Amino acid sequence: MTEHDILRIKSLEISLMTGHNILNGIDLTIRAGRIHGVIGESGAGKSMIGSAIADTLPQGLEISRGAIEFDGLTLTDMNARTRRDLLGRDIGFIPQEPMSALNPSLTIGHQVCHHLARIGLRTAKTRQERAVELFTEVGLDRPWDLLQSYPHQLSGGMLQRVLIAMAFASNPRLVIADEPTTALDVTIQKKVVELIARTRAAHNTAVLFITHDLQLAADVCDDVSVLYAGRIVETGAAERIIHAPMHPYSRCLNLATPNLSGPKAQLMILPGTMPGPVDRMQMPGCEFALRCPLAEDQCHSTRPALDGVGTEHKSACHWPERTGLITAVEAPTGTAAGRLGEKLVLRATGLGKAYRQHDWLGRVREVHALRGLDFDVREGEFVGIVGESGSGKSSLTKLIVGLEDVSTGVLELVGLDRATAPRADFFDKVQLVFQDPQSALNPRRKIGRLVTQALEGRGGAYSAATRAELVKTLLAKVMLPPEVADRFPDQLSGGQKQRVNIARALCSNPQLLIADEIVSGLDVSVQAQILELLSALRKEAAFSLLLVSHDLAVVRHVCDRTLVMCKGEIVEQGPVEEVFGNPQHPYTRDLVAAAQGPTVSSI
Ligand code: SF4
């Protein structure tokens, strides 16, 4: 170990009790003051690396081979007590879900001071003073008041700052950040990431940054390791791996991620899914071979080693120099004008929504969730709605689908007034695609019945043969083979389930589809499948779409126009290229800047 190495993981293997490996031969080194990103999709095993260091592996998993060295000490040989003493004091941890990491029944002050006592601060006074100092350092206002607050009184961004303060409280030599910004809005995410980078610079801390977000890793990390099916397939300087990768999987991930600027390209679609621990045991060659656009016979029989391809840059591929041959296909250009119909499917004029709330003295006050919205959506048009939590996106979709009543103004859906026309008139005209495909599909029903569920309220007007034909058509529309009709949801991948969800919404030939964050939480490669499906459906112009998303690049990839919402109002609207390319409102400018992310050199 050189004097600068803080963490060194050597040939680490983590196994299930059945003997199947979750992680294989992981070698990773982090020097003091560096941020090392571990990038991977669900099932790649990235969080297991953090858990192995923090000694929090889930039950049923164990380190079966290899060693973890921390600043010259071998953690894997240490007794439990000594190791526990190191954690929290010399090794900090920032978890993914700030809400579930803190006890809701104890004040922030109690929990932070308890942690400070654990790391050696003896008196209550010094603990409180140190807590206030830490809160100030991470930019939390009114730190003394914060000590008395409970977790539910703080926003997600504030809670994450509290956890960052705790993680850096003892000036640890290593901090493990496990997807620390996943649950946060984009502008808060930017601040949290800047804070982690600033704090590590101030204390020369090494950071292991675990993420599924390629763009975020590019912005924040000095070095990255890309994980696929439990192995590191590429490792090196972040800049190089993101912009000039030497492994086909890294390249495919890059090409599957939509951009907020530059020419639009079709997203790379990877066939199949990542092999699980059992399937991997049957694969003597490269685990990526079944999905790799460059695979040859040798790839299926011989596993490539992680070898040097440049200065401190390694790739596990037989032909890393061919990676650049995988190229993006330019997305078709052209304006929406020729594709769109003349009719409006949705028109909001001075639309508002107010709720009555009682304060603790029983007084009634009006809270305005939406104010004076004016916008329309034409036939076949795809319109995005962007904005942060609390901007009114969800309130607006509730009004459109009829879950809430309009308070002021007019909302017309296919020429009918939402407030006065009978609800039944809207039944087939507007459909909602749910965010979580897993919970939206009844696990006991076959896919064929699920996608045609909308027919069931119509008293048997459709014969079994007609229904079977419709199932085939709907599955073809969302690019699923007909045999999927006989499967149950649990037999499908995440991306296939979301496609079934879309097929189900299309069953009644709606004129307007509302998709609320339908790709958030999906892996990059699965997200690409759904976005390309929406792009293909957009060309057909058979329905209009309102796509609610916190991700501006997703909206740019799929939509013609966008609305930008802030505090219940539309602050800007227009064609996506204009709004994101040349934002006029300060809030839009902030959103675009946050989505483009900080660069590690600028922090
Ligand atoms: S070894 Fe073969 S299958 Fe694996 S990444 Fe390289 S080209 Fe693709």
XYZ file of C-alpha atoms and ligand atoms in Angstrom:
611
model
C 0.000 0.000 0.000
C 1.446 3.410 -0.934
C 1.207 6.171 1.671
C -1.743 7.762 -0.116
C -3.941 4.684 -0.387
C -6.826 4.858 2.099
C -8.860 1.928 0.838
C -7.627 -1.110 -0.970
C -9.983 -3.934 -1.900
C -8.193 -7.051 -3.103
C -9.819 -9.919 -5.055
C -13.050 -9.504 -3.085
C -15.668 -12.188 -3.530
C -19.117 -12.086 -1.881
C -21.246 -15.226 -2.029
C -24.706 -16.468 -1.240
C -24.962 -19.469 1.087
C -25.697 -21.540 -2.043
C -22.159 -20.813 -3.251
C -23.236 -18.453 -6.050
C -21.147 -15.294 -6.213
C -22.668 -11.806 -6.056
C -19.273 -10.132 -6.501
C -16.239 -11.625 -8.224
C -12.574 -10.601 -7.994
C -13.142 -6.940 -7.093
C -9.902 -4.910 -6.983
C -10.288 -1.253 -6.119
C -8.029 1.394 -4.587
C -8.923 4.896 -3.373
C -6.324 7.473 -2.432
C -6.784 10.219 0.146
C -8.861 13.135 -1.120
C -10.175 11.282 -4.202
C -13.796 10.491 -5.076
C -14.101 7.069 -6.646
C -17.441 6.252 -8.279
C -18.825 2.737 -8.554
C -21.359 2.731 -11.395
C -23.749 -0.116 -12.029
C -27.348 -1.058 -12.747
C -29.624 -3.012 -10.377
C -28.197 -6.450 -9.719
C -24.608 -5.491 -10.597
C -23.646 -5.684 -6.902
C -22.461 -2.082 -6.393
C -24.067 -1.539 -2.973
C -22.509 -4.796 -1.736
C -19.064 -3.190 -1.939
C -20.147 -0.448 0.498
C -21.878 -3.004 2.736
C -18.782 -5.213 2.822
C -16.650 -2.270 4.014
C -19.254 -1.134 6.563
C -19.824 -4.728 7.735
C -23.536 -4.514 6.960
C -23.928 -7.300 4.403
C -27.517 -8.602 4.290
C -28.201 -11.948 5.945
C -27.279 -14.888 3.748
C -24.279 -13.144 2.169
C -20.652 -13.499 3.211
C -17.169 -12.505 2.120
C -15.872 -15.786 0.719
C -12.509 -14.541 -0.568
C -10.245 -11.534 -0.670
C -9.446 -8.712 1.726
C -10.416 -5.118 2.478
C -7.601 -2.917 3.758
C -8.308 0.439 5.340
C -5.324 2.726 5.902
C -3.001 -0.240 6.444
C -5.426 -2.267 8.596
C -7.096 -5.389 7.230
C -10.795 -4.912 8.049
C -11.677 -8.457 7.079
C -9.285 -9.871 9.749
C -10.422 -7.528 12.509
C -12.627 -8.546 15.422
C -16.161 -7.141 15.378
C -15.590 -4.666 18.228
C -12.469 -3.012 16.776
C -14.161 -2.800 13.409
C -17.283 -1.203 14.900
C -15.090 1.418 16.582
C -13.593 2.345 13.228
C -16.994 2.755 11.593
C -18.522 6.132 12.286
C -15.171 7.466 13.533
C -12.704 6.735 10.729
C -15.208 5.553 8.132
C -18.369 7.630 7.579
C -21.493 6.455 5.773
C -24.118 8.493 3.863
C -27.149 6.303 3.162
C -29.574 6.513 0.250
C -32.820 7.207 2.134
C -32.356 10.046 4.635
C -35.856 9.573 6.072
C -35.382 5.932 6.987
C -31.848 6.499 8.317
C -33.090 8.736 11.151
C -35.415 7.813 14.019
C -38.679 9.788 13.546
C -39.435 9.853 17.289
C -36.145 11.493 18.360
C -34.990 15.057 17.716
C -32.211 15.745 15.234
C -30.121 17.109 18.119
C -30.547 13.909 20.148
C -29.464 11.708 17.242
C -26.509 13.839 16.153
C -25.275 14.259 19.755
C -25.589 10.504 20.341
C -23.353 9.962 17.310
C -20.880 12.580 18.571
C -20.747 10.835 21.960
C -19.937 7.580 20.166
C -16.987 9.164 18.440
C -15.600 10.534 21.708
C -17.092 13.963 22.556
C -17.566 13.788 26.305
C -19.804 16.644 27.486
C -23.288 17.619 26.317
C -22.080 21.194 25.775
C -19.209 20.225 23.448
C -21.493 17.866 21.563
C -24.105 20.575 20.988
C -21.488 23.118 19.950
C -19.904 20.654 17.547
C -23.344 19.777 16.093
C -24.046 23.468 15.452
C -20.602 23.887 13.881
C -21.249 20.908 11.585
C -24.728 22.146 10.587
C -23.221 25.517 9.696
C -20.486 23.824 7.671
C -23.064 21.955 5.558
C -25.085 25.144 5.022
C -28.063 24.461 7.302
C -29.784 27.631 8.542
C -30.709 28.261 12.203
C -28.585 25.374 13.509
C -29.590 25.841 17.183
C -33.302 25.522 16.276
C -32.497 22.456 14.218
C -31.305 20.611 17.306
C -34.897 20.667 18.618
C -36.516 19.627 15.301
C -37.842 16.180 14.426
C -36.971 14.529 11.082
C -40.488 15.013 9.649
C -40.117 18.782 10.059
C -37.199 18.872 7.602
C -37.149 18.513 3.809
C -35.331 15.607 2.115
C -32.442 17.901 1.166
C -32.057 19.163 4.759
C -32.121 15.615 6.148
C -29.459 14.548 3.674
C -27.320 17.494 4.866
C -27.747 16.345 8.465
C -26.507 12.880 7.459
C -23.575 14.369 5.550
C -22.729 16.416 8.658
C -22.793 13.208 10.734
C -20.701 11.287 8.204
C -17.990 13.973 8.189
C -18.278 14.758 11.948
C -15.097 12.959 12.968
C -13.080 14.059 9.920
C -13.067 10.439 8.728
C -10.464 9.222 6.296
C -13.085 7.431 4.189
C -16.760 8.187 3.475
C -19.058 5.714 1.726
C -21.890 7.522 -0.095
C -24.491 5.006 -1.310
C -26.720 6.697 -3.936
C -26.852 9.788 -1.675
C -28.942 11.924 -4.035
C -31.415 9.453 -5.558
C -34.427 10.688 -3.591
C -33.711 14.402 -4.076
C -34.844 17.112 -6.502
C -32.350 18.095 -9.156
C -31.353 21.484 -7.662
C -31.023 19.968 -4.161
C -29.078 17.080 -5.696
C -26.598 19.547 -7.144
C -26.121 21.246 -3.764
C -25.652 17.929 -1.928
C -23.078 16.727 -4.440
C -21.179 20.027 -4.237
C -21.265 19.752 -0.469
C -19.782 16.236 -0.484
C -17.050 17.347 -2.880
C -16.268 20.503 -0.865
C -16.187 18.664 2.447
C -13.880 15.959 1.146
C -11.567 18.676 -0.193
C -11.529 20.439 3.194
C -10.656 17.244 5.099
C -8.749 15.339 2.375
C -11.261 12.509 2.796
C -11.457 9.614 0.350
C -15.029 9.028 -0.894
C -16.537 5.858 -2.355
C -19.481 7.193 -4.389
C -21.963 4.471 -5.362
C -24.406 5.431 -8.119
C -26.425 4.183 -11.084
C -26.248 7.653 -12.656
C -23.541 7.955 -15.290
C -23.906 11.718 -15.664
C -23.660 12.265 -11.925
C -20.529 10.109 -11.726
C -19.008 12.088 -14.587
C -19.697 15.349 -12.765
C -18.546 14.346 -9.305
C -15.925 11.613 -9.417
C -12.190 11.667 -10.072
C -12.104 7.964 -10.910
C -14.804 5.399 -11.631
C -15.221 1.639 -11.791
C -18.026 0.270 -13.963
C -19.596 -2.869 -12.533
C -21.473 -5.477 -14.581
C -22.812 -8.782 -13.243
C -20.615 -8.636 -10.139
C -17.328 -7.782 -11.886
C -15.495 -4.549 -12.604
C -15.438 -4.322 -16.393
C -13.686 -0.958 -16.680
C -11.854 1.322 -14.272
C -9.911 4.555 -14.637
C -10.229 8.352 -14.679
C -13.907 9.405 -14.776
C -13.370 11.862 -17.606
C -11.886 9.167 -19.818
C -14.386 6.406 -19.061
C -17.392 8.641 -19.607
C -16.138 10.350 -22.775
C -13.802 7.761 -24.323
C -14.679 4.372 -22.804
C -12.707 1.257 -23.707
C -15.347 -1.319 -22.775
C -18.514 -1.971 -24.816
C -20.771 -1.980 -21.724
C -19.560 1.483 -20.604
C -20.066 2.709 -24.158
C -23.591 1.233 -24.343
C -24.536 2.813 -20.998
C -23.346 6.139 -22.335
C -25.332 5.771 -25.553
C -28.440 4.697 -23.608
C -28.473 7.957 -21.609
C -30.453 10.891 -23.073
C -28.659 14.266 -23.324
C -29.815 17.727 -22.418
C -27.748 19.367 -25.155
C -26.048 18.511 -28.432
C -27.522 16.545 -31.323
C -30.289 14.110 -30.420
C -29.452 10.461 -31.037
C -31.523 7.304 -30.767
C -30.836 5.639 -27.450
C -28.903 2.373 -27.437
C -31.175 -0.573 -26.618
C -29.436 -3.554 -25.043
C -31.168 -6.887 -25.699
C -32.022 -9.200 -22.769
C -31.127 -8.587 -19.133
C -28.054 -8.781 -16.922
C -27.391 -12.426 -15.930
C -28.063 -13.242 -12.263
C -25.642 -15.119 -9.955
C -26.967 -18.565 -10.999
C -26.773 -17.904 -14.773
C -23.285 -16.441 -14.428
C -22.011 -19.785 -13.113
C -22.899 -21.351 -16.485
C -21.004 -18.681 -18.456
C -17.358 -19.575 -19.064
C -16.760 -16.438 -21.138
C -17.586 -12.752 -20.898
C -20.777 -12.102 -18.879
C -21.720 -9.301 -21.292
C -21.424 -11.532 -24.396
C -25.164 -12.186 -24.853
C -25.875 -8.440 -25.056
C -22.680 -7.042 -26.535
C -22.889 -5.589 -30.074
C -19.246 -6.621 -30.674
C -19.384 -10.200 -29.324
C -17.578 -12.937 -31.241
C -17.246 -16.697 -30.609
C -14.211 -16.264 -28.357
C -16.247 -14.004 -26.039
C -18.599 -16.884 -25.179
C -15.801 -19.313 -24.301
C -12.997 -17.239 -22.741
C -13.412 -14.686 -19.971
C -11.400 -11.492 -20.622
C -9.099 -10.287 -17.817
C -9.184 -6.722 -16.481
C -6.040 -5.492 -18.262
C -4.386 -2.110 -18.710
C -5.454 -0.096 -21.759
C -3.804 3.197 -20.779
C -2.417 5.074 -17.797
C -4.307 3.780 -14.762
C -7.066 2.655 -17.130
C -8.167 -1.000 -17.339
C -10.804 -2.838 -19.349
C -12.087 -6.437 -19.271
C -12.632 -6.961 -22.992
C -10.824 -9.007 -25.641
C -10.970 -6.060 -28.054
C -11.181 -2.814 -26.067
C -9.879 -0.803 -29.035
C -13.037 -1.700 -30.993
C -15.325 -0.001 -28.441
C -15.527 3.162 -30.558
C -17.162 1.117 -33.343
C -20.383 1.140 -31.335
C -21.994 4.358 -32.512
C -25.199 6.247 -31.968
C -27.842 6.460 -34.665
C -28.992 10.016 -35.238
C -32.587 10.600 -34.187
C -34.906 11.651 -37.012
C -35.195 15.432 -37.106
C -38.058 17.618 -38.291
C -40.637 19.757 -36.624
C -43.783 18.537 -34.970
C -45.889 20.741 -37.262
C -46.671 18.172 -39.979
C -47.454 15.419 -37.500
C -49.897 17.236 -35.256
C -53.639 17.568 -35.752
C -55.504 20.871 -35.570
C -57.771 19.942 -32.679
C -56.883 20.597 -29.049
C -57.212 17.615 -26.724
C -56.541 19.682 -23.638
C -56.937 23.371 -22.883
C -56.470 25.109 -19.551
C -57.559 28.727 -19.147
C -56.810 30.521 -15.887
C -56.820 27.121 -14.173
C -56.444 27.105 -10.397
C -56.752 24.708 -7.487
C -57.033 25.726 -3.844
C -57.324 23.573 -0.732
C -58.772 24.607 2.606
C -56.547 23.834 5.565
C -57.129 24.154 9.300
C -54.277 25.445 11.439
C -53.740 24.265 15.028
C -56.155 26.915 16.343
C -58.867 25.617 14.010
C -58.692 28.644 11.701
C -59.337 27.950 8.023
C -56.941 29.190 5.378
C -56.717 28.636 1.636
C -53.613 27.087 0.130
C -53.200 27.591 -3.613
C -51.692 24.499 -5.231
C -52.195 25.861 -8.764
C -52.692 29.424 -9.987
C -53.706 30.867 -13.363
C -52.460 28.084 -15.654
C -52.877 28.727 -19.391
C -51.733 26.032 -21.786
C -52.995 23.610 -24.401
C -52.064 20.258 -25.930
C -52.796 19.482 -29.585
C -53.758 16.151 -31.133
C -50.679 13.897 -31.301
C -48.522 16.338 -29.339
C -46.148 15.128 -26.598
C -45.793 17.721 -23.848
C -43.483 17.499 -20.828
C -44.153 18.946 -17.375
C -41.005 19.642 -15.382
C -40.503 21.145 -11.940
C -39.414 20.123 -8.473
C -41.418 18.601 -5.614
C -44.200 20.969 -4.605
C -44.285 22.703 -8.004
C -47.860 21.519 -8.659
C -47.186 18.785 -11.258
C -49.178 16.158 -9.363
C -52.037 18.549 -8.531
C -52.385 19.317 -12.241
C -52.512 15.658 -13.289
C -55.126 14.993 -10.586
C -57.371 17.690 -12.090
C -56.954 16.281 -15.598
C -57.802 12.687 -14.659
C -60.701 13.889 -12.494
C -59.377 12.874 -9.076
C -59.804 16.489 -7.898
C -62.228 19.265 -8.869
C -61.199 22.520 -10.531
C -61.365 25.547 -8.162
C -61.022 28.396 -10.667
C -60.736 28.772 -14.434
C -61.653 26.238 -17.108
C -60.179 22.866 -18.005
C -61.391 21.473 -21.329
C -60.659 17.893 -22.274
C -61.438 16.933 -25.898
C -63.745 19.933 -26.095
C -65.702 19.064 -22.937
C -65.591 21.093 -19.736
C -64.103 18.940 -16.962
C -66.249 20.704 -14.352
C -69.675 20.262 -15.990
C -69.597 17.284 -18.406
C -70.558 13.853 -16.940
C -67.553 11.855 -15.696
C -68.472 8.905 -17.930
C -67.764 11.096 -21.004
C -64.061 11.105 -20.087
C -63.787 7.408 -19.235
C -62.005 6.282 -22.422
C -60.496 9.603 -23.388
C -57.773 9.987 -20.792
C -55.607 7.257 -19.292
C -52.842 7.256 -16.712
C -49.606 5.233 -16.796
C -48.467 4.554 -13.260
C -44.948 5.213 -12.001
C -44.289 1.834 -10.424
C -44.989 -1.004 -12.877
C -44.508 -3.606 -10.147
C -47.358 -2.456 -7.921
C -49.600 -1.387 -10.830
C -49.972 -4.946 -12.157
C -51.977 -7.608 -10.314
C -49.444 -10.447 -9.854
C -52.178 -13.111 -10.113
C -53.435 -12.091 -13.548
C -51.838 -13.037 -16.836
C -50.540 -10.248 -19.057
C -53.204 -10.883 -21.724
C -55.970 -10.137 -19.227
C -54.128 -7.209 -17.675
C -53.646 -5.294 -20.928
C -57.321 -5.623 -21.847
C -58.637 -4.948 -18.349
C -60.355 -1.773 -19.591
C -62.819 -3.935 -21.574
C -64.160 -5.626 -18.470
C -66.401 -2.753 -17.436
C -68.302 -3.007 -20.713
C -70.479 -6.029 -19.985
C -69.066 -8.626 -22.377
C -69.370 -6.493 -25.499
C -66.155 -8.140 -26.717
C -65.840 -11.835 -27.647
C -62.862 -13.919 -26.508
C -61.516 -13.921 -30.085
C -61.741 -10.130 -30.368
C -60.046 -9.777 -27.021
C -57.218 -12.146 -28.036
C -56.717 -10.152 -31.242
C -56.615 -6.898 -29.271
C -54.027 -8.379 -26.874
C -51.798 -9.196 -29.856
C -52.178 -5.698 -31.316
C -51.472 -3.971 -28.017
C -48.399 -6.103 -27.267
C -47.060 -5.447 -30.774
C -47.577 -1.714 -30.220
C -45.293 -1.804 -27.188
C -42.839 -4.161 -28.939
C -43.511 -7.269 -26.876
C -43.840 -10.733 -28.462
C -47.374 -12.296 -28.411
C -46.309 -15.174 -26.108
C -45.932 -12.638 -23.268
C -49.764 -12.714 -23.040
C -49.605 -16.060 -21.195
C -47.066 -14.954 -18.599
C -47.547 -13.455 -15.143
C -45.999 -10.055 -14.226
C -43.326 -11.708 -12.060
C -41.995 -13.506 -15.135
C -41.160 -10.198 -16.845
C -38.270 -7.754 -16.442
C -38.816 -4.197 -15.127
C -38.785 -2.734 -18.642
C -41.254 -5.330 -19.949
C -43.611 -4.607 -17.042
C -43.575 -0.895 -17.805
C -44.357 -1.680 -21.468
C -47.317 -3.810 -20.336
C -48.423 -0.839 -18.246
C -48.350 1.398 -21.328
C -50.184 -1.228 -23.435
C -52.908 -1.392 -20.789
C -53.344 2.378 -20.867
C -53.617 2.291 -24.689
C -56.346 -0.391 -24.641
C -59.246 2.060 -24.760
C -57.659 4.197 -27.522
C -57.294 7.257 -25.290
C -56.811 10.675 -26.819
C -54.609 11.759 -23.942
C -52.132 9.656 -21.972
C -50.639 10.953 -18.734
C -47.325 9.376 -17.766
C -46.183 10.359 -14.280
C -42.439 9.767 -13.710
C -42.684 6.458 -15.576
C -38.925 6.045 -16.009
C -37.700 7.353 -12.665
C -36.138 4.543 -10.679
C -35.501 2.433 -13.805
C -31.982 1.442 -14.800
C -30.402 3.347 -17.681
C -30.763 0.470 -20.152
C -34.409 -0.159 -19.170
C -35.187 3.559 -19.303
C -33.783 3.632 -22.857
C -36.246 0.902 -23.929
C -39.229 2.880 -22.623
C -38.069 6.213 -24.049
C -37.472 4.716 -27.492
C -40.903 3.070 -27.331
C -42.486 6.458 -26.560
C -40.498 8.055 -29.409
C -41.843 5.408 -31.812
C -45.417 5.924 -30.585
C -44.977 9.676 -30.958
C -44.316 9.258 -34.683
C -47.688 7.522 -35.074
C -49.387 10.534 -33.438
C -52.322 8.353 -32.392
C -52.620 10.040 -29.005
C -51.266 13.020 -27.073
C -48.977 12.600 -24.088
C -48.375 14.616 -20.939
C -45.072 13.385 -19.531
C -44.399 14.436 -15.947
C -40.706 14.119 -15.141
C -38.014 15.614 -12.945
C -35.455 14.679 -15.632
C -35.101 17.393 -18.271
C -33.076 15.162 -20.624
C -35.898 12.585 -20.631
C -38.423 15.297 -21.560
C -36.121 16.654 -24.267
C -35.748 13.179 -25.769
C -39.456 12.377 -25.984
C -41.470 15.612 -26.101
C -42.299 18.364 -28.596
C -42.951 21.061 -26.006
C -42.582 21.499 -22.265
C -44.180 23.405 -19.414
C -41.932 24.473 -16.538
C -43.778 24.664 -13.220
C -42.715 26.407 -10.033
C -44.832 26.946 -6.904
C -48.093 26.119 -8.674
C -47.519 28.356 -11.700
C -46.253 27.806 -15.237
C -43.172 30.017 -15.389
C -42.123 29.102 -18.922
C -43.412 27.006 -21.826
C -42.373 26.327 -25.398
C -40.594 23.841 -27.694
C -38.141 21.686 -25.701
C -35.080 22.804 -27.680
C -35.859 26.476 -27.039
C -36.788 26.151 -23.375
C -33.799 23.981 -22.424
C -31.385 25.497 -24.957
C -32.144 29.132 -24.159
C -34.119 29.305 -20.892
C -35.643 32.715 -20.190
C -37.000 32.374 -16.658
C -34.473 32.323 -13.774
C -36.089 29.160 -12.360
C -35.715 27.317 -15.690
C -32.119 28.515 -15.869
C -31.506 27.055 -12.380
C -33.114 23.745 -13.367
C -31.046 23.488 -16.552
C -27.825 24.416 -14.724
C -28.529 21.838 -12.011
C -29.315 19.148 -14.595
C -26.028 19.853 -16.342
C -24.365 19.262 -12.983
C -21.266 20.608 -11.318
C -17.881 19.418 -12.511
C -15.408 18.167 -9.984
C -12.862 20.715 -11.180
C -15.289 23.556 -10.480
C -15.841 22.551 -6.847
S -15.118 -9.587 -24.468
Fe -16.463 -9.734 -26.235
S -18.535 -9.790 -25.375
Fe -17.176 -9.089 -23.765
S -17.276 -6.900 -23.912
Fe -15.529 -7.506 -25.151
S -16.327 -7.746 -27.227
Fe -18.081 -7.676 -25.836
